[in-house]
PDB file of C-alpha atoms in Angstrom:
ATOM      1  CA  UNK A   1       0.000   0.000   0.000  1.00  0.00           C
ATOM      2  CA  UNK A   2       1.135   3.478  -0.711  1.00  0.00           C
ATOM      3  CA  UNK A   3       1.948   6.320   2.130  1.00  0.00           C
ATOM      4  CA  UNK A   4      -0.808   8.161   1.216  1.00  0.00           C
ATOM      5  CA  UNK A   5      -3.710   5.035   0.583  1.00  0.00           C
ATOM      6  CA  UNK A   6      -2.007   3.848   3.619  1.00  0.00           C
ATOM      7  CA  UNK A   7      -2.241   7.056   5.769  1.00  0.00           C
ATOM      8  CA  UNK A   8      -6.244   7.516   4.548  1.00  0.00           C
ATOM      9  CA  UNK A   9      -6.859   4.075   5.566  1.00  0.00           C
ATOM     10  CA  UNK A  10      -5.550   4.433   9.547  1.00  0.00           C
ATOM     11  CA  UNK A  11      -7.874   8.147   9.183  1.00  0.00           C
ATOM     12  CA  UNK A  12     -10.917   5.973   7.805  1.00  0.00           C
ATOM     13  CA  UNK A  13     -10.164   3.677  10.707  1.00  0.00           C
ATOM     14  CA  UNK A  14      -9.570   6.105  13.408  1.00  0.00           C
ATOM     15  CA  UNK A  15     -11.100   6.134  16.662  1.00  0.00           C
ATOM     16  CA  UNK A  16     -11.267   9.939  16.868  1.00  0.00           C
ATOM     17  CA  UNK A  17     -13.685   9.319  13.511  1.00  0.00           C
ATOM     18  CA  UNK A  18     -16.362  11.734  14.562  1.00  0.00           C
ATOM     19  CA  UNK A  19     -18.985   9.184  13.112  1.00  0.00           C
ATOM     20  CA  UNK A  20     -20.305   8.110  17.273  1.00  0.00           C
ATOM     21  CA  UNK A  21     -19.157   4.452  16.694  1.00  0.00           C
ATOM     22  CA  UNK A  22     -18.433   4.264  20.435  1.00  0.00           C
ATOM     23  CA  UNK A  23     -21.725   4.860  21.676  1.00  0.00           C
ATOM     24  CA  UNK A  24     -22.714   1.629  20.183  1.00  0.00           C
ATOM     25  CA  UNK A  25     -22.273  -2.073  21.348  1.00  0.00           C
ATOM     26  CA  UNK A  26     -24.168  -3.779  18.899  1.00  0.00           C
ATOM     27  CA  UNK A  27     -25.826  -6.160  21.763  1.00  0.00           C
ATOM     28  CA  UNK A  28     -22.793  -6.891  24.005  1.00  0.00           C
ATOM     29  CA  UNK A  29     -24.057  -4.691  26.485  1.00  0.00           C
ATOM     30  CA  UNK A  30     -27.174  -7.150  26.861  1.00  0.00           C
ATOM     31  CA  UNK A  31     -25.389  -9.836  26.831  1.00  0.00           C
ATOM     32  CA  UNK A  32     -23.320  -8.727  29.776  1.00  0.00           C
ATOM     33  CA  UNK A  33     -26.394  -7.736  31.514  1.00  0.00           C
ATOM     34  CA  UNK A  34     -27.820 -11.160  31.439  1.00  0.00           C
ATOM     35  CA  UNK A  35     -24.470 -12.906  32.073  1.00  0.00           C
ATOM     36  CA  UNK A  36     -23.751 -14.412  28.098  1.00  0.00           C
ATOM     37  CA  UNK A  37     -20.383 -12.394  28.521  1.00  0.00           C
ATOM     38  CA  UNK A  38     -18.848 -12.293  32.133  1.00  0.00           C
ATOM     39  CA  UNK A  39     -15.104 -12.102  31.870  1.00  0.00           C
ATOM     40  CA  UNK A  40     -12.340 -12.104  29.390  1.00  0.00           C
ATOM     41  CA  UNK A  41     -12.610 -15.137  27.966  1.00  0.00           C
ATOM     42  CA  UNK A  42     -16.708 -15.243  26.843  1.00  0.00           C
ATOM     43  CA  UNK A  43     -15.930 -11.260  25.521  1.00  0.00           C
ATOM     44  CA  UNK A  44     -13.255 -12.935  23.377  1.00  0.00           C
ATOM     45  CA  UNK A  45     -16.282 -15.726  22.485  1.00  0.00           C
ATOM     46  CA  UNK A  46     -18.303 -13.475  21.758  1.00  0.00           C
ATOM     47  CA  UNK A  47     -16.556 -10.660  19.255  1.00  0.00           C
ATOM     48  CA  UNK A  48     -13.839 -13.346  17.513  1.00  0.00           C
ATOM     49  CA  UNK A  49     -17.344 -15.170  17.294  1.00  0.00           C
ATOM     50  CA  UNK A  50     -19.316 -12.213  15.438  1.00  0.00           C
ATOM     51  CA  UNK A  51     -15.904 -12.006  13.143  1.00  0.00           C
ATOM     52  CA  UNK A  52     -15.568 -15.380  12.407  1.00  0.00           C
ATOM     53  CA  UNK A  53     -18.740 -15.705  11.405  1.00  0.00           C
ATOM     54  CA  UNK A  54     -21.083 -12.421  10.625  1.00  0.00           C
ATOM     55  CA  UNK A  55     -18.492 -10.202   9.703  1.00  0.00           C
ATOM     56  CA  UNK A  56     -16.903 -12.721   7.540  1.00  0.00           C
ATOM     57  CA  UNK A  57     -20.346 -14.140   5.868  1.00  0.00           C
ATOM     58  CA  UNK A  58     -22.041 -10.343   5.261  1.00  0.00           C
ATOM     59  CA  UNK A  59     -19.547  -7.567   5.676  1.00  0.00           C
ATOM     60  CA  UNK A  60     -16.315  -8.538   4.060  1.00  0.00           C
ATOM     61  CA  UNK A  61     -17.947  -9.944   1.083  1.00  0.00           C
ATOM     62  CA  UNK A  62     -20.760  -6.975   0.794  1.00  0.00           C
ATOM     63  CA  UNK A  63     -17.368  -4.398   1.107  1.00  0.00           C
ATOM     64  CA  UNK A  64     -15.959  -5.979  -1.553  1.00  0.00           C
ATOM     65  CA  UNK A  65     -19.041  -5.643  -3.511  1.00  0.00           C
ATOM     66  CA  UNK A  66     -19.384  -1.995  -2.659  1.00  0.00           C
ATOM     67  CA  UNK A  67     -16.165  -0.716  -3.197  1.00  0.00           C
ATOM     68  CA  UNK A  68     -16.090  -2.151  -6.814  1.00  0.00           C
ATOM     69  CA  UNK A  69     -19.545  -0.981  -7.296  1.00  0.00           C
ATOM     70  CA  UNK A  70     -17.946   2.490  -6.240  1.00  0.00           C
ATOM     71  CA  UNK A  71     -14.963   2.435  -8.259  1.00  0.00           C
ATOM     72  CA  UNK A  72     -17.490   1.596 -11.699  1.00  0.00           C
ATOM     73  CA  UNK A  73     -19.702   4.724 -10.291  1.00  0.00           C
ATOM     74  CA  UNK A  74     -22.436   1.612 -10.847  1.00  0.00           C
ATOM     75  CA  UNK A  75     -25.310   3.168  -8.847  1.00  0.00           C
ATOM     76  CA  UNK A  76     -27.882   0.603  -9.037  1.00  0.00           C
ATOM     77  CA  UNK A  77     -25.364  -2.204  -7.513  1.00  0.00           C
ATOM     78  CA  UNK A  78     -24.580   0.099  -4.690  1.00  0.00           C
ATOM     79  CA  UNK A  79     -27.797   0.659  -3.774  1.00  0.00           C
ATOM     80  CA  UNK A  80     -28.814  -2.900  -4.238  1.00  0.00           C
ATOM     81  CA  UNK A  81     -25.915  -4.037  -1.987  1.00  0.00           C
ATOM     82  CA  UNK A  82     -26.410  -1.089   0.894  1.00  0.00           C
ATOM     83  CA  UNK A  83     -30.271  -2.138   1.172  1.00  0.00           C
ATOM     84  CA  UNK A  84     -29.096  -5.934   1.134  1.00  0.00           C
ATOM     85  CA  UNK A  85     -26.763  -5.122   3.666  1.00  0.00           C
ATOM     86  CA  UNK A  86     -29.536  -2.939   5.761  1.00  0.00           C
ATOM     87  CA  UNK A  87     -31.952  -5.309   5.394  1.00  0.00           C
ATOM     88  CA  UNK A  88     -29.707  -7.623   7.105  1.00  0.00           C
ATOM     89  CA  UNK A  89     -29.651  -6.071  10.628  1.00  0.00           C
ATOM     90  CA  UNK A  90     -31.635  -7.904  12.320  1.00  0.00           C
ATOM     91  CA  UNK A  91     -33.141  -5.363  14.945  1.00  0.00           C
ATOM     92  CA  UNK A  92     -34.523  -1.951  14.534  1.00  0.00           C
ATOM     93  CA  UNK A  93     -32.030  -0.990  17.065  1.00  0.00           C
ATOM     94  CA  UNK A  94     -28.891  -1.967  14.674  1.00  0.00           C
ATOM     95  CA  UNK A  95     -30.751  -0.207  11.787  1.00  0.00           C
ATOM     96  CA  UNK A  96     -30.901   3.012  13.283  1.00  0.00           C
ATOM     97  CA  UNK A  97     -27.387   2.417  14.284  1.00  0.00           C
ATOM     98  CA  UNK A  98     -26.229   2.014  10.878  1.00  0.00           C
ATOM     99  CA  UNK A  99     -28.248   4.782   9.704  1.00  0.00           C
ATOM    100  CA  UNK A 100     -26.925   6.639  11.788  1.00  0.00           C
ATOM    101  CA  UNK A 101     -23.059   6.418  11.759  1.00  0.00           C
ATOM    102  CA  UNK A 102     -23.588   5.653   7.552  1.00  0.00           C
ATOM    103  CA  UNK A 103     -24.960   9.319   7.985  1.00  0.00           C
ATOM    104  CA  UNK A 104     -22.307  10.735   9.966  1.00  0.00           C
ATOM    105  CA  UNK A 105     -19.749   9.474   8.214  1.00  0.00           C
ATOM    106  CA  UNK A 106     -21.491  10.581   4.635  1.00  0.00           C
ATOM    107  CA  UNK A 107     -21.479  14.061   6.053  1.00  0.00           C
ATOM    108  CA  UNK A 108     -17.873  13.706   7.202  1.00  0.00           C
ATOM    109  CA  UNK A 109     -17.247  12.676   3.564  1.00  0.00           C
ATOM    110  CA  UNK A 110     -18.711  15.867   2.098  1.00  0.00           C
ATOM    111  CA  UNK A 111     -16.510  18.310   3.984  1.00  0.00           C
ATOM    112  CA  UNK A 112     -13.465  15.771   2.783  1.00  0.00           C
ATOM    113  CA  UNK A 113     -14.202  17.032  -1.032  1.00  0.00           C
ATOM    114  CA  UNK A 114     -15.803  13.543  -1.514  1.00  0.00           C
ATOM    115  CA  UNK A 115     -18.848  14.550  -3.392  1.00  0.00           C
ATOM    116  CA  UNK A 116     -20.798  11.439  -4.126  1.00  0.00           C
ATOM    117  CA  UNK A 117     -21.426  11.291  -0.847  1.00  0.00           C
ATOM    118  CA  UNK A 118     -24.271  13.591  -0.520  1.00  0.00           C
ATOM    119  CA  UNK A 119     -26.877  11.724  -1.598  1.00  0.00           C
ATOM    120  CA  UNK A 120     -26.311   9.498   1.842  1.00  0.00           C
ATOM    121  CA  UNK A 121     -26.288  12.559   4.347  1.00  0.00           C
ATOM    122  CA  UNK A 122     -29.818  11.915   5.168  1.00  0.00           C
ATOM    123  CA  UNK A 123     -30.650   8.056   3.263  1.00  0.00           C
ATOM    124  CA  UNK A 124     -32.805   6.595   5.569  1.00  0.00           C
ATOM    125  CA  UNK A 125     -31.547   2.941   5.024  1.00  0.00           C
ATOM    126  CA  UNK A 126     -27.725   4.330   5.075  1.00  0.00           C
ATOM    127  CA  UNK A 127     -25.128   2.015   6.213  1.00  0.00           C
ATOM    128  CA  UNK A 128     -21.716   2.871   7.794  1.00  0.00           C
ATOM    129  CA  UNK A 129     -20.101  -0.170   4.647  1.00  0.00           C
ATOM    130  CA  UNK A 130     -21.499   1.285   1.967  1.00  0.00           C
ATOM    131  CA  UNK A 131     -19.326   5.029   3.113  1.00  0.00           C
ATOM    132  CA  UNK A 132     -16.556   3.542   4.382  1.00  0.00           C
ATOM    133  CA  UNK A 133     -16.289   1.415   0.806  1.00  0.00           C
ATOM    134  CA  UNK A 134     -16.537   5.485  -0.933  1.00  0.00           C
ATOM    135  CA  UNK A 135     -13.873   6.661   1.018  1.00  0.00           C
ATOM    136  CA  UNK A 136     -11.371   3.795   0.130  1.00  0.00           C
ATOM    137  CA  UNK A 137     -12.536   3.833  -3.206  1.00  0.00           C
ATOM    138  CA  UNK A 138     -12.498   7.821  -3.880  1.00  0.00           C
ATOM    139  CA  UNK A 139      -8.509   7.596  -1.655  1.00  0.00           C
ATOM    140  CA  UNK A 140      -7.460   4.393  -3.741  1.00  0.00           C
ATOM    141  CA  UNK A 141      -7.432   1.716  -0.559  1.00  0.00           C
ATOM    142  CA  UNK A 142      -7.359  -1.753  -1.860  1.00  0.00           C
ATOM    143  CA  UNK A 143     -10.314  -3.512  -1.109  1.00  0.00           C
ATOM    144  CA  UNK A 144      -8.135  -6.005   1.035  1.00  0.00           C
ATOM    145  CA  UNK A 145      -6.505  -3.648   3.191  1.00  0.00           C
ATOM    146  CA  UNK A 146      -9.890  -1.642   3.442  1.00  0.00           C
ATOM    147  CA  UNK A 147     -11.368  -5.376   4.329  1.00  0.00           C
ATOM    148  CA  UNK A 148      -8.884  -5.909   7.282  1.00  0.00           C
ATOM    149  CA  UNK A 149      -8.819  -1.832   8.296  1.00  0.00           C
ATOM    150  CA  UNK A 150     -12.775  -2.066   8.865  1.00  0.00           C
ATOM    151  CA  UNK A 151     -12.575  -5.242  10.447  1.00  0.00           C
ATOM    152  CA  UNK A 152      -9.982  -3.967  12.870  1.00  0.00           C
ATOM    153  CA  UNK A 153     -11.851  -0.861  13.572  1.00  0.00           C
ATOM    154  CA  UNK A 154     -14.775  -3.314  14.494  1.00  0.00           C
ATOM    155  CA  UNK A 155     -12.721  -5.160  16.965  1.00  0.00           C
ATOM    156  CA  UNK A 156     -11.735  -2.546  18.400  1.00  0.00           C
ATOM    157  CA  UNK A 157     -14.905  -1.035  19.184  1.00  0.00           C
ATOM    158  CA  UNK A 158     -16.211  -4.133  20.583  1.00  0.00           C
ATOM    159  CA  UNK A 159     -13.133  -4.149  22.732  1.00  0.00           C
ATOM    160  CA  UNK A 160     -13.618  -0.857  24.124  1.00  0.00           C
ATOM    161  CA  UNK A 161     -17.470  -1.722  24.638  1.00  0.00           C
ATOM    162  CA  UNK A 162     -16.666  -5.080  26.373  1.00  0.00           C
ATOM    163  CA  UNK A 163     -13.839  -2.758  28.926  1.00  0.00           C
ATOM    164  CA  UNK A 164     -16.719  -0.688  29.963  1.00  0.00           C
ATOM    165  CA  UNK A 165     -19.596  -3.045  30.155  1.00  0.00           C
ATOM    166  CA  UNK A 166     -17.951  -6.080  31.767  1.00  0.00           C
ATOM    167  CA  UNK A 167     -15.746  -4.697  32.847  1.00  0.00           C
ATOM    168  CA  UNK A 168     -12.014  -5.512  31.477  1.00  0.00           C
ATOM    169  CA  UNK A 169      -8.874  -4.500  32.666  1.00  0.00           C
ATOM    170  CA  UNK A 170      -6.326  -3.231  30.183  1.00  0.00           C
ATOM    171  CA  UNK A 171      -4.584  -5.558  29.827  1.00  0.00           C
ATOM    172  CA  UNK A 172      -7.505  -8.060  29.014  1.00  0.00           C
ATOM    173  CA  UNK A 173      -9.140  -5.806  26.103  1.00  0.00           C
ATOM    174  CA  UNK A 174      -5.567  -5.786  24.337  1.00  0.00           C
ATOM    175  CA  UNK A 175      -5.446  -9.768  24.766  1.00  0.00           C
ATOM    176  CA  UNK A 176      -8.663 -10.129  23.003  1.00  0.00           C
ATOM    177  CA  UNK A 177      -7.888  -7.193  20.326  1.00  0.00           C
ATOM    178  CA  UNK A 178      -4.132  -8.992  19.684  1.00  0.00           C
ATOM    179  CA  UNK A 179      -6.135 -12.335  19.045  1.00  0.00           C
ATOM    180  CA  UNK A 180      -8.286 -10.438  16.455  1.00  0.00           C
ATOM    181  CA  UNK A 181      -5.366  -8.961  14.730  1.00  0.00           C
ATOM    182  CA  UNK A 182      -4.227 -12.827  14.098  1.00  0.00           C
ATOM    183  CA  UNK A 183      -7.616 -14.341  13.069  1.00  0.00           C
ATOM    184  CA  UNK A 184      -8.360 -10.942  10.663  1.00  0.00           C
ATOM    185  CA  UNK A 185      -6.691 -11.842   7.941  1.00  0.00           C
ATOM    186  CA  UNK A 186      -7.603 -15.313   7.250  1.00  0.00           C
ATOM    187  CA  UNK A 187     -11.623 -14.093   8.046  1.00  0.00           C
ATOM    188  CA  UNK A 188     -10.878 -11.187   5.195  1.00  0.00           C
ATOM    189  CA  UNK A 189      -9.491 -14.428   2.874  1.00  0.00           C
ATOM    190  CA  UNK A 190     -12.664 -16.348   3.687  1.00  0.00           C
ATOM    191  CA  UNK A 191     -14.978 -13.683   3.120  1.00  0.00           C
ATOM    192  CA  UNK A 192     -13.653 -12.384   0.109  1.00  0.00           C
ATOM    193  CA  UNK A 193     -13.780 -15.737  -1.819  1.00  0.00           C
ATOM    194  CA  UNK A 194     -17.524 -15.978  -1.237  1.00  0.00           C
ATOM    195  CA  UNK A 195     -19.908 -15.833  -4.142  1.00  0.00           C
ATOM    196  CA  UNK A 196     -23.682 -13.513  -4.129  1.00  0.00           C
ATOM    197  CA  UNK A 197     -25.521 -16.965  -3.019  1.00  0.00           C
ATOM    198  CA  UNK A 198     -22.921 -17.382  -0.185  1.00  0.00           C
ATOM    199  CA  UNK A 199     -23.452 -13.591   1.326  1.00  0.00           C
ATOM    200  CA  UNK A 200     -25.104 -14.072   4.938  1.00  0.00           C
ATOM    201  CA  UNK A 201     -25.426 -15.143   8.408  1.00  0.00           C
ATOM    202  CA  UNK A 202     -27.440 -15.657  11.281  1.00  0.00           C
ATOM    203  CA  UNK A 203     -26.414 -14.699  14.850  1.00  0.00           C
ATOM    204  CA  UNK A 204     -29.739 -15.533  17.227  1.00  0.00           C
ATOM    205  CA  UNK A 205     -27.985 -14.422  20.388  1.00  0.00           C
ATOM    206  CA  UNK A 206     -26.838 -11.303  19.080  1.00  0.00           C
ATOM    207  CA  UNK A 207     -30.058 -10.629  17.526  1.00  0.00           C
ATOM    208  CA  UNK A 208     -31.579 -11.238  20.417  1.00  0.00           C
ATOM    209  CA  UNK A 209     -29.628  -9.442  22.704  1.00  0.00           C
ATOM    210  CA  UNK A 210     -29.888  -6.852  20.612  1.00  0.00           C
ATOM    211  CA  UNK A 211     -33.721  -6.777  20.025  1.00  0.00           C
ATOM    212  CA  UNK A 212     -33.904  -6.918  24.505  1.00  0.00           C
ATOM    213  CA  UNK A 213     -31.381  -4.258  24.530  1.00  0.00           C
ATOM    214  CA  UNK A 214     -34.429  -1.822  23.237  1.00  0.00           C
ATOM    215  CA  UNK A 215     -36.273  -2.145  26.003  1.00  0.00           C
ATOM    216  CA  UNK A 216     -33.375  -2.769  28.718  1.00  0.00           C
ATOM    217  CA  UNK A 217     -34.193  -0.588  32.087  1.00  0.00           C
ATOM    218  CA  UNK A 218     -30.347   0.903  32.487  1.00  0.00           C
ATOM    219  CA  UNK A 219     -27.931   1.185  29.764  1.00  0.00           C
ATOM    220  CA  UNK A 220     -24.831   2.813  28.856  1.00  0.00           C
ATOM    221  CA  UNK A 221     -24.842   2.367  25.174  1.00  0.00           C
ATOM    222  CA  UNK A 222     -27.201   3.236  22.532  1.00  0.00           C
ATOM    223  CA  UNK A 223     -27.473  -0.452  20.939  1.00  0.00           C
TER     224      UNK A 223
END
C-alpha cells in the first residue's frame, strides 16, 4: 500500500472518527447484563465469534461488492448491496445504528471534497459499509486492506465496549484485540472468496440481545 492510501486508511479507521461508533455495542451490552459475557474469555467468544462468522459471511464480502460498485460509479449495484446489507440487521435498534453512523460518516465525507457522498447525508436505510467502501474507493485503498482496516476498527470497538460493560482491565481488552489482529486476515481471505448466493449469516444471540437491549431498564450504550 502506498503512504498516502495507507495514511487515509488508519484516518478511515480512526477512533477519533467523529462518526459516534463508540456509543454503540451492537448487543454486548445485553449480553453482559444477562451474564452471556462475564469475563475475558466469553468477551473474546463473543466478538472473535461475530468475526468469524457475521463479519466474515455479510460484511467482508458486501465491502468488496461496494467498493467495486464504487470504483465503476455503478449506482444501481450500490444501492442494491447497501439495502441488502440494511436489510440484514436484524433489529430496529442496529438499523438506526447504521443509519446513523452511515450518515455521519457521509457528512464527514462531504466536507473531505468527496462529493458522491451527498446523496447518503440523510438516506434513511444508510449504512456505515457502503461510506466507508466510498472513502477507500475515492482515496485508492485496496479492497483487502480496506477489508482488514474495517474489520480492525470493528474489533476494536467491541473491545472498548466489552472494557466498559464487563468490565475488562487493560490488559484483558488488548489480549482479546491482539487475538483479532491474528484471526483478521484469514476471516478477510474467507470472506472475500464468497460468491452472491454465499453472502449471509445468522447470529440468534446477538439478535436477540440486541432486540432486549431496546427495552433494557439501564444502559450505557445506545445499541
Amino acid at each position: 500500500m502506498t503512504s498516502p492510501a495507507l495514511l487515509r486508511l488508519l484516518q478511515l479507521c480512526s477512533p477519533a472518527l467523529p462518526i459516534g461508533a463508540f456509543a454503540y455495542s451492537q448487543g454486548l451490552e445485553h449480553a453482559v447484563t444477562a451474564g452471556w459475557v462475564r469475563d475475558e474469555e466469553t468477551a473474546a467468544d463473543w466478538i472473535l465469534g461475530m468475526l468469524g462468522h457475521s463479519l466474515r459471511a455479510i460484511e467482508v464480502p458486501l465491502l468488496a461488492r461496494l467498493h467495486a460498485a464504487w470504483i465503476a460509479d455503478d449506482q444501481p449495484a450500490i444501492r442494491r448491496w447497501n439495502d441488502f446489507l440494511f436489510a440484514s440487521r436484524a433489529t430496529r435498534e442496529l438499523q438506526a445504528e447504521d443509519q446513523r453512523i452511515g450518515n455521519a460518516l457521509a457528512r464527514l465525507l462531504v466536507t473531505l471534497d468527496v462529493e458522491r457522498a451527498q446523496a447518503f447525508t440523510a438516506e434513511p436505510r444508510a449504512t456505515h459499509l457502503t461510506l466507508f467502501a466510498l472513502a477507500a474507493a475515492t482515496w485508492g485503498i485496496d479492497v483487502r486492506d480496506a477489508s482488514q482496516g474495517f474489520l480492525f476498527s470493528w474489533c476494536e470497538n467491541q473491545v472498548g465496549a466489552a472494557a466498559r460493560a464487563v468490565p475488562l482491565g487493560q490488559s484483558a481488552a488488548q489480549r482479546i484485540l491482539s487475538h483479532a489482529t491474528v484471526n483478521i486476515p484469514a476471516v478477510v481471505d474467507a470472506g472475500l472468496a464468497l460468491d452472491d448466493g454465499e453472502i449471509g449469516a445468522a447470529a440468534p444471540a446477538h439478535a436477540i440481545g440486541s432486540a432486549l437491549h431496546e427495552t433494557q431498564y439501564s444502559r450505557i450504550f445506545r445499541s
